[in-house]
Backbone as ProteinMPNN parsed JSONL, in Angstrom:
{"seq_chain_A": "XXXXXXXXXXXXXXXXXXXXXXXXXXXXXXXXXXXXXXXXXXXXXXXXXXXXXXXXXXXXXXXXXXXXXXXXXXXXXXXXXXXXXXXXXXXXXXXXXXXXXXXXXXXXXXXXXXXXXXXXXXXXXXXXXXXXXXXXXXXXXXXXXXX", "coords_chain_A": {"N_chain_A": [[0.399, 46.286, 12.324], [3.742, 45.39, 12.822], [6.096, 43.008, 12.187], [7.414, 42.088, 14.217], [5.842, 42.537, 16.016], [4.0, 41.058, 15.337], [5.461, 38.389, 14.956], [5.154, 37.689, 17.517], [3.089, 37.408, 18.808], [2.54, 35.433, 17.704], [3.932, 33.449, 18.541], [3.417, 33.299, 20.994], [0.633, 32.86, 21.171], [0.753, 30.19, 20.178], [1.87, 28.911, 22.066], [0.357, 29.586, 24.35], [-1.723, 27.435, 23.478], [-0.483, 24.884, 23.671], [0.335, 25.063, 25.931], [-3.134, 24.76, 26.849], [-3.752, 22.458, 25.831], [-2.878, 19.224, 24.928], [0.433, 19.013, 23.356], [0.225, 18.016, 20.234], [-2.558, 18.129, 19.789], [-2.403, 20.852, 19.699], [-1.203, 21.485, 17.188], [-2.53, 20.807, 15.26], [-5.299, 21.976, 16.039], [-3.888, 24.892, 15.518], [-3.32, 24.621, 12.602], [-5.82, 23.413, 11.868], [-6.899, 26.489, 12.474], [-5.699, 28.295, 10.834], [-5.878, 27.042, 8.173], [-8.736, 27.99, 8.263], [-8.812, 30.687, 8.146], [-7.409, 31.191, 6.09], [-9.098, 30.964, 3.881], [-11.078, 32.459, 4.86], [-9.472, 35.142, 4.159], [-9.907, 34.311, 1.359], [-12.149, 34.786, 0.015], [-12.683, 37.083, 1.118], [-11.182, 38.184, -0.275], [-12.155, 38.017, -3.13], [-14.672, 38.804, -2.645], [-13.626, 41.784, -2.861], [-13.084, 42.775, -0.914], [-9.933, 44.287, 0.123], [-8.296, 44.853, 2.487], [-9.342, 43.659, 4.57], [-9.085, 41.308, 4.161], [-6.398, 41.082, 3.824], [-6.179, 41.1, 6.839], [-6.837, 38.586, 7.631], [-4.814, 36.726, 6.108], [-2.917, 37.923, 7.152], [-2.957, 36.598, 9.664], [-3.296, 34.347, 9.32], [-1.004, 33.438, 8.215], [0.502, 34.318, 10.459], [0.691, 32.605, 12.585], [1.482, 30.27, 10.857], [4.329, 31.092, 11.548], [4.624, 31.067, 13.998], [4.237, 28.237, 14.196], [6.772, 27.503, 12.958], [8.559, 28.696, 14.542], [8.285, 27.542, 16.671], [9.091, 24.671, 16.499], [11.331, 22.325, 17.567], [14.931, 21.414, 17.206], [16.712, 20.48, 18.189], [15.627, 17.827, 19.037], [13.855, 17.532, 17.012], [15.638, 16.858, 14.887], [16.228, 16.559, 11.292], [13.333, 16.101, 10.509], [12.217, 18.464, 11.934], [13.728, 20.19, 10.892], [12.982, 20.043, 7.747], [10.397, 20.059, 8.39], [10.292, 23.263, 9.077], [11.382, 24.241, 6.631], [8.863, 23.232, 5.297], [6.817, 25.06, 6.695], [7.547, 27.697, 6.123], [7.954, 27.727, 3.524], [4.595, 27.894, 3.15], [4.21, 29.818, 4.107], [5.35, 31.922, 2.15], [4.257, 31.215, -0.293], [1.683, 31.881, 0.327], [1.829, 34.681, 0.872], [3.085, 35.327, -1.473], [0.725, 34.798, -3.534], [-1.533, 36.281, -2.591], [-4.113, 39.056, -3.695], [-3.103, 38.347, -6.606], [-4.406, 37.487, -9.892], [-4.849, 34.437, -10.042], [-5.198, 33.901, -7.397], [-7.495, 32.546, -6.434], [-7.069, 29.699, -7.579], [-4.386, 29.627, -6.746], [-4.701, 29.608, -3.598], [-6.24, 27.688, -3.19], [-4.826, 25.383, -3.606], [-2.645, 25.998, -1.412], [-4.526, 25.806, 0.606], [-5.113, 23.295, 0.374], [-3.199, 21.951, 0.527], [-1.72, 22.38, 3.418], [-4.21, 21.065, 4.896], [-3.417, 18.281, 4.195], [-1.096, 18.413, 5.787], [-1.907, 19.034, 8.372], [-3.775, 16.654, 8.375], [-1.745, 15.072, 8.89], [-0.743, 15.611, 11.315], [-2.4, 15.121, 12.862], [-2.706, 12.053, 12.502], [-0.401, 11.342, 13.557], [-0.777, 12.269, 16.26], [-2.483, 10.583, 17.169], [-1.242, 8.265, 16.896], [0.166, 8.346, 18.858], [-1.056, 8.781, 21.356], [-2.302, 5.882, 21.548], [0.196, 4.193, 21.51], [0.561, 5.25, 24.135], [-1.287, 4.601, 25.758], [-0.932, 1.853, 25.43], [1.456, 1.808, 26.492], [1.322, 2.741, 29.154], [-0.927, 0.507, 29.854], [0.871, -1.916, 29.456], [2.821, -1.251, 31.781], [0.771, -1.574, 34.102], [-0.123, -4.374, 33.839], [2.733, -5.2, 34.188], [2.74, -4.187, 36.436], [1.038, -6.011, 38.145], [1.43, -8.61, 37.388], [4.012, -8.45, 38.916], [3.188, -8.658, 41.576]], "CA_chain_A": [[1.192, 45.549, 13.278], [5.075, 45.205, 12.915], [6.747, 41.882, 12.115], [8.023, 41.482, 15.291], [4.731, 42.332, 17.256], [3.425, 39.527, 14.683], [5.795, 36.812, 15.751], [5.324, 37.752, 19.3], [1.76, 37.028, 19.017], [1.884, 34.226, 16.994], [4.255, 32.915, 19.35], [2.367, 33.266, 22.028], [-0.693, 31.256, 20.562], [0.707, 28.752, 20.412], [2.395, 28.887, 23.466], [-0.961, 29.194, 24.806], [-2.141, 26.447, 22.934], [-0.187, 24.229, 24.031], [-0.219, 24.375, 27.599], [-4.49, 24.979, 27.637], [-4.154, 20.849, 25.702], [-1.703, 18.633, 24.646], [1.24, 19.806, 21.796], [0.154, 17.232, 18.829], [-3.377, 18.874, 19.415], [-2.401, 22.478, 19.512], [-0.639, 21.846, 15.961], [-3.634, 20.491, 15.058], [-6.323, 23.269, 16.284], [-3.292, 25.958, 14.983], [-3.377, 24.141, 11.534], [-7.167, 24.221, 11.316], [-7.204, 27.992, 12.334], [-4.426, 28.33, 9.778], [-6.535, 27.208, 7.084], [-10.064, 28.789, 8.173], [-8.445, 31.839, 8.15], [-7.002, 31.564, 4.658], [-10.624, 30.42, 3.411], [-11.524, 33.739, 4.787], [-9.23, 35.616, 3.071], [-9.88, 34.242, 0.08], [-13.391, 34.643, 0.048], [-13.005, 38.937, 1.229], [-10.337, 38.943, -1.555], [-13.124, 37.178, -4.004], [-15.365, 40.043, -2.8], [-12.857, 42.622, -2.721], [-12.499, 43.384, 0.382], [-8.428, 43.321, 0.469], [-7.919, 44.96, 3.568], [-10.358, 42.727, 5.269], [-8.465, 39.489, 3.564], [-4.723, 40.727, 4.445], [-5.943, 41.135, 7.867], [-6.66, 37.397, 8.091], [-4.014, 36.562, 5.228], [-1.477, 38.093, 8.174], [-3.148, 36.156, 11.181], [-2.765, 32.61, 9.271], [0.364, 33.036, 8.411], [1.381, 34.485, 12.033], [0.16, 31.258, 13.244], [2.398, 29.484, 10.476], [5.177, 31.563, 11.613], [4.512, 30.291, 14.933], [4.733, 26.861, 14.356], [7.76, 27.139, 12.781], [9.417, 29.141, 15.71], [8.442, 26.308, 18.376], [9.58, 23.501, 16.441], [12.699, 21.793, 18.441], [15.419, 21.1, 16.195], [17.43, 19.339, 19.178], [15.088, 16.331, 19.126], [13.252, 16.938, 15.718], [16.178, 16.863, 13.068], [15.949, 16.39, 9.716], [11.915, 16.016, 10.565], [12.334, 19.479, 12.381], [14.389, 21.325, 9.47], [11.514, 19.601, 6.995], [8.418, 21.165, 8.471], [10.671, 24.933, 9.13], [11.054, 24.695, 5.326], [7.152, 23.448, 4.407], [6.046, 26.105, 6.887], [8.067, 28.556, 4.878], [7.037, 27.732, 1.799], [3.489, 28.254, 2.869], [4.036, 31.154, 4.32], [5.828, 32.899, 1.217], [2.984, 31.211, -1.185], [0.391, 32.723, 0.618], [2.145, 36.323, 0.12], [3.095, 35.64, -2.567], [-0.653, 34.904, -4.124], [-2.548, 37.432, -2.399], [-4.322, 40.114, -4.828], [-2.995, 37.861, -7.58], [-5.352, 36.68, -10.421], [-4.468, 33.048, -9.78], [-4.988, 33.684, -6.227], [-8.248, 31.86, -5.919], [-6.541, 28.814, -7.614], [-2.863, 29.154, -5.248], [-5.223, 29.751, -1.657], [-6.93, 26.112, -2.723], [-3.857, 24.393, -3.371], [-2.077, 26.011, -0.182], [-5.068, 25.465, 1.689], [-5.116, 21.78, 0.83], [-1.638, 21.714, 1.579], [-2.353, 22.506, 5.026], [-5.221, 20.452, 5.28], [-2.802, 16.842, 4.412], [-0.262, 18.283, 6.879], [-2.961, 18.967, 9.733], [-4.183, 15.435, 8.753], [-0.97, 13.82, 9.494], [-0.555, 15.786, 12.527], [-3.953, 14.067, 13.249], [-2.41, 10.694, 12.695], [0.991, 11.568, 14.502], [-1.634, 12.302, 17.318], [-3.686, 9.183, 17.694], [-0.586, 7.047, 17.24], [1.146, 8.729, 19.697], [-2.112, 8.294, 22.215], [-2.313, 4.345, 21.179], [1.277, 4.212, 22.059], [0.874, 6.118, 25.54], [-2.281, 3.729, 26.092], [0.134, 0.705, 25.207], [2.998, 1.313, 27.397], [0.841, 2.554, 30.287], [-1.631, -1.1, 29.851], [1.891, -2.796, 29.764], [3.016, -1.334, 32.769], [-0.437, -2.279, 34.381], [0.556, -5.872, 33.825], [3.838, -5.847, 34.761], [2.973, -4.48, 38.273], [0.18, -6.949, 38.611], [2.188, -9.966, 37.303], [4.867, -8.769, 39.968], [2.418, -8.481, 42.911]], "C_chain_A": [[2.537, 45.23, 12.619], [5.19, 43.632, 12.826], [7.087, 41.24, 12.647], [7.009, 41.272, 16.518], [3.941, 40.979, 16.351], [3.285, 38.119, 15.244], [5.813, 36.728, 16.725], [4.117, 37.41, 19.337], [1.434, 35.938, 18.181], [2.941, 32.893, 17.812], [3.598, 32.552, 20.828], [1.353, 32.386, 22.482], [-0.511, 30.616, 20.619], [1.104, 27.865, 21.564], [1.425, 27.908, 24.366], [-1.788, 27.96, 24.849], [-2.2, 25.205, 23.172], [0.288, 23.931, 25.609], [-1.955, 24.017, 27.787], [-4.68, 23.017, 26.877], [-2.629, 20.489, 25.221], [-0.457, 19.309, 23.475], [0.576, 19.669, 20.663], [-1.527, 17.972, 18.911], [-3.522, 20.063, 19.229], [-2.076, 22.387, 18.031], [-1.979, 21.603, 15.669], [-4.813, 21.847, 15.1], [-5.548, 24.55, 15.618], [-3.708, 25.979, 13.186], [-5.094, 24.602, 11.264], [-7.269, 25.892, 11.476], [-6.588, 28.351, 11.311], [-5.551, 28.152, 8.488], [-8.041, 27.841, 7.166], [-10.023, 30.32, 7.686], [-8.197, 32.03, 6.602], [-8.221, 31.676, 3.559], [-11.291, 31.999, 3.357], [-11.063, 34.868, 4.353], [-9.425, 35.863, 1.372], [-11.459, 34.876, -0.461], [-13.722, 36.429, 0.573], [-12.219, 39.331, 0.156], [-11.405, 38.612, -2.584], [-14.414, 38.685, -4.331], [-15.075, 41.553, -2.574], [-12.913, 43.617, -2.032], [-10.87, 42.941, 0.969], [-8.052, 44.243, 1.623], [-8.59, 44.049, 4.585], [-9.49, 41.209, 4.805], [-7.383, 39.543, 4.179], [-4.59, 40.833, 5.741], [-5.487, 39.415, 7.855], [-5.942, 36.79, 6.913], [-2.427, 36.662, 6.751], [-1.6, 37.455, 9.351], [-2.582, 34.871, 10.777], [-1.294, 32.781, 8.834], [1.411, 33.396, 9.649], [1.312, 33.081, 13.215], [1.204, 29.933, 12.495], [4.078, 29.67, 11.093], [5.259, 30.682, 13.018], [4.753, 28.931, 15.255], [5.494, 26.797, 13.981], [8.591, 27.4, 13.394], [9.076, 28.213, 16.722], [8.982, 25.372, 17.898], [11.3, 23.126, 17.43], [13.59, 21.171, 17.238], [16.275, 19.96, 17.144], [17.213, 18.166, 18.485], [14.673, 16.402, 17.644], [14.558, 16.318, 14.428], [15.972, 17.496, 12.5], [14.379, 16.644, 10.115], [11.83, 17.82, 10.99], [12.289, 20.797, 11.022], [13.166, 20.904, 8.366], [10.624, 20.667, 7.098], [9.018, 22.504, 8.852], [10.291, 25.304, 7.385], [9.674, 24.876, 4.575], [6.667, 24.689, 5.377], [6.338, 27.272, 6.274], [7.539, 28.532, 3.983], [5.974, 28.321, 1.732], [3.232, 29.26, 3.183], [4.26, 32.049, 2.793], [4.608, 32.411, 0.017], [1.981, 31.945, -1.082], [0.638, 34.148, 0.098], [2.11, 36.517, -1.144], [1.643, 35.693, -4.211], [-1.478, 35.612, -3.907], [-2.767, 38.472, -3.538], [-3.613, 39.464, -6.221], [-4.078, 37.334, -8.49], [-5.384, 35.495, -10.4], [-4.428, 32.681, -8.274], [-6.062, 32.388, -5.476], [-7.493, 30.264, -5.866], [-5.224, 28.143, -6.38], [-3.5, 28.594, -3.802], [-5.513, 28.174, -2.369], [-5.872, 25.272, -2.871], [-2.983, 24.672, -1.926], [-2.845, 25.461, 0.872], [-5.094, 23.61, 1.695], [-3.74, 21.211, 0.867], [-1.203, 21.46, 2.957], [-3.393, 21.225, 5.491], [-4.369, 18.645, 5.095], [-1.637, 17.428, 5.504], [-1.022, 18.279, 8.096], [-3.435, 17.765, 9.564], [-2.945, 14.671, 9.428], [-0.355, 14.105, 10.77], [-1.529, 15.102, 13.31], [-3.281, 12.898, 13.154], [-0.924, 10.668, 13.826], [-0.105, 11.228, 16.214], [-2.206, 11.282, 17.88], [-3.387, 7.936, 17.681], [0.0, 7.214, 18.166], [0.14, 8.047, 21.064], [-1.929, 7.426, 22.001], [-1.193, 4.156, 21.904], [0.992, 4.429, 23.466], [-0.192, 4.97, 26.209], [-1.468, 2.529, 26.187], [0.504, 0.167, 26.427], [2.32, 1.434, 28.882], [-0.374, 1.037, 30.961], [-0.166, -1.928, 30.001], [2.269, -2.419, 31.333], [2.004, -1.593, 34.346], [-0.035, -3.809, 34.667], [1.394, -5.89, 34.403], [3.521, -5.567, 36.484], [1.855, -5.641, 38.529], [0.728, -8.19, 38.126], [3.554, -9.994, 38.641], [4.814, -9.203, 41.139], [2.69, -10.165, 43.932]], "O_chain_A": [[2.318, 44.63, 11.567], [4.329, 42.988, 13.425], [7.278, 40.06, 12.354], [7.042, 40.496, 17.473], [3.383, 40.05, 16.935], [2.439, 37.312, 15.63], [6.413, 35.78, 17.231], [4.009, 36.827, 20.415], [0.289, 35.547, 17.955], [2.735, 31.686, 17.683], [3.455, 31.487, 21.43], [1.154, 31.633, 23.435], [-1.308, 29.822, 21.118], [0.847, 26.709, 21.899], [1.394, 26.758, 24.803], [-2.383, 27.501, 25.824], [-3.165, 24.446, 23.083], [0.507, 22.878, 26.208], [-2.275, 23.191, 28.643], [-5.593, 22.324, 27.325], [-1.611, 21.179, 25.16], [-0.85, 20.248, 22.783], [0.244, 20.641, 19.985], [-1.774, 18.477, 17.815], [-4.528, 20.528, 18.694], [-2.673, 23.256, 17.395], [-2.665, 22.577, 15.976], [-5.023, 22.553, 14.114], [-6.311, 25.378, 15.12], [-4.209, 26.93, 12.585], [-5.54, 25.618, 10.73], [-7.742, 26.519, 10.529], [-7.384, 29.024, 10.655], [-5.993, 29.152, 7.921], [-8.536, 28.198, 6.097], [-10.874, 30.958, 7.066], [-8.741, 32.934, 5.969], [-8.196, 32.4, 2.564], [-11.792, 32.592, 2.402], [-11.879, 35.75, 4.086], [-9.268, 36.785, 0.571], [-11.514, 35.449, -1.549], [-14.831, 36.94, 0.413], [-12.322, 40.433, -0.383], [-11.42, 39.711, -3.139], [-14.831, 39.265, -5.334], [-15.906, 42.39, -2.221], [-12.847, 44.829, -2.239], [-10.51, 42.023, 1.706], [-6.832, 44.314, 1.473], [-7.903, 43.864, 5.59], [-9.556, 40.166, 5.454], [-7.021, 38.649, 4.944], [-3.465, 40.762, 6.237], [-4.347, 38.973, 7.994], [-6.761, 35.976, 6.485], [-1.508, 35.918, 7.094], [-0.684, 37.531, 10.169], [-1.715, 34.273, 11.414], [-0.472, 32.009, 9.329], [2.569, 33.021, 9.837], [1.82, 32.844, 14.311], [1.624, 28.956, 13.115], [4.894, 28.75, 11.131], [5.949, 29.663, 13.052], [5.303, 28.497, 16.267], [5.864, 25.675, 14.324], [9.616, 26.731, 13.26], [9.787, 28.22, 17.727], [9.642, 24.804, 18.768], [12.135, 23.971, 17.754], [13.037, 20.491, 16.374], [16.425, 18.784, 16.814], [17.953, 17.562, 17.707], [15.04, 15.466, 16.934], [14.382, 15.602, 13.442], [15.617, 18.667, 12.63], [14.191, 17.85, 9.952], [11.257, 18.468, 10.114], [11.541, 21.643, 10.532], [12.321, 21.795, 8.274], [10.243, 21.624, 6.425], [8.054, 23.243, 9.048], [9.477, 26.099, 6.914], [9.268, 25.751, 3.81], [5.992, 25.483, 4.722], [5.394, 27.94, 5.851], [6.647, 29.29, 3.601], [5.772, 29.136, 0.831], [2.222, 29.843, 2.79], [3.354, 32.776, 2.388], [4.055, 33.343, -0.567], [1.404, 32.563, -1.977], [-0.015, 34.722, -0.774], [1.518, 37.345, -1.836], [1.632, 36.274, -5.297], [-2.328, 35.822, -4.771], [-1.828, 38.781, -4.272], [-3.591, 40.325, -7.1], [-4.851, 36.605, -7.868], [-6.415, 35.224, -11.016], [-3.914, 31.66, -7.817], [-5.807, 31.626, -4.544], [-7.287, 29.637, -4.827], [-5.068, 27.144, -5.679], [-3.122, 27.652, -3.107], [-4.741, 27.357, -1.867], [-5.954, 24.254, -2.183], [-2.629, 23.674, -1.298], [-2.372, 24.837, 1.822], [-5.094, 22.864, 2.675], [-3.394, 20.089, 1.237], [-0.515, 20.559, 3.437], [-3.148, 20.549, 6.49], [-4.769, 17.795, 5.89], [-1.268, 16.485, 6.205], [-0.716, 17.41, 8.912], [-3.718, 17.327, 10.679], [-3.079, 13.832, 10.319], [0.369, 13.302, 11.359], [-1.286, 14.571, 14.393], [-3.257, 12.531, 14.328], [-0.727, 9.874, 14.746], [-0.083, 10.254, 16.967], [-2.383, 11.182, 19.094], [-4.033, 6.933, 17.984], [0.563, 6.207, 18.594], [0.484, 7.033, 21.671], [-0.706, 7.448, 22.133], [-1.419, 3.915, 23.09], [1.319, 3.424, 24.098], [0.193, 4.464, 27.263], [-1.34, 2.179, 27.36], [0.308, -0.846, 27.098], [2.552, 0.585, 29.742], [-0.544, 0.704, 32.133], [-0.232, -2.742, 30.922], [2.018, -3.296, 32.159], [2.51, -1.757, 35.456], [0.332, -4.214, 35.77], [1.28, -6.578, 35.417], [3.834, -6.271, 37.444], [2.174, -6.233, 39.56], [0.207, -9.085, 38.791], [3.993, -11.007, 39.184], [5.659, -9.827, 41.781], [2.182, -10.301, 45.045]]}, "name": "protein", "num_of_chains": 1, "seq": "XXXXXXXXXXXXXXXXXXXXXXXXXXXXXXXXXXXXXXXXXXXXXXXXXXXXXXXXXXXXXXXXXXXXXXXXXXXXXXXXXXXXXXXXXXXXXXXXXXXXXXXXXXXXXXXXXXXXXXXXXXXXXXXXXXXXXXXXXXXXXXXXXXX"}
């Protein structure tokens, strides 16, 4: 698959993703696929199967690629430009560790790289809900204090 049919399908996903549930959970469900996938790379590279690894070596990072092509820079910023660069990073780590002897070591630090950013997309998430719960209980009140 081509580079471009890559990011067209990793665009896509998430696309997808995020209409079939909310955004903050698509990063979320992308993120975990993101790292299951790398797990399973590591683990066909381990038993050297490396065509079998760089398949799913090229899916999680088409999925990183992905999240870094939807981000909004409009509204995100600085926060925006941030997570383009960490998804970068983890993209070019990953390449860059595959079939490496130090690969087992790199995949567990990338993967738990992943795994504190998918947590704090998890907290982004469940403050954001709280919030949305909030303002819609406030406006609850206010029409029933207006009544």
């Amino acid at each position: 698959m081509t580079q471009n049919a890559t990011a067209y399908h990793a665009n896509n996903a998430y696309r997808s993703a995020a209409v079939a549930v909310p955004p903050l959970k698509a990063v979320v469900m992308l993120c975990d696929g993101a790292i299951t996938l790398l797990q399973k790379a590591l683990e066909a590279h381990e038993a050297k199967r490396f065509e079998e690894g760089h398949i799913y070596l090229t899916r999680a990072t088409a999925i990183l690629r992905g999240l870094s092509h939807n981000l909004d820079f409009t509204r995100g910023g600085a926060m925006a430009d941030r997570l383009y660069r960490t998804y970068s990073a983890l993209i070019m780590a990953c390449l860059r560790s595959y079939g490496r002897p130090q690969a087992r070591d790199n995949f567990r630090r990338i993967i738990a790289s992943l795994a504190e950013l998918r947590d704090a997309w998890k907290f982004v998430e469940a403050t954001a809900g709280k919030a949305a719960k909030a303002r819609a209980l406030d406006k609850t009140l206010e029409s029933a204090a207006g009544r």
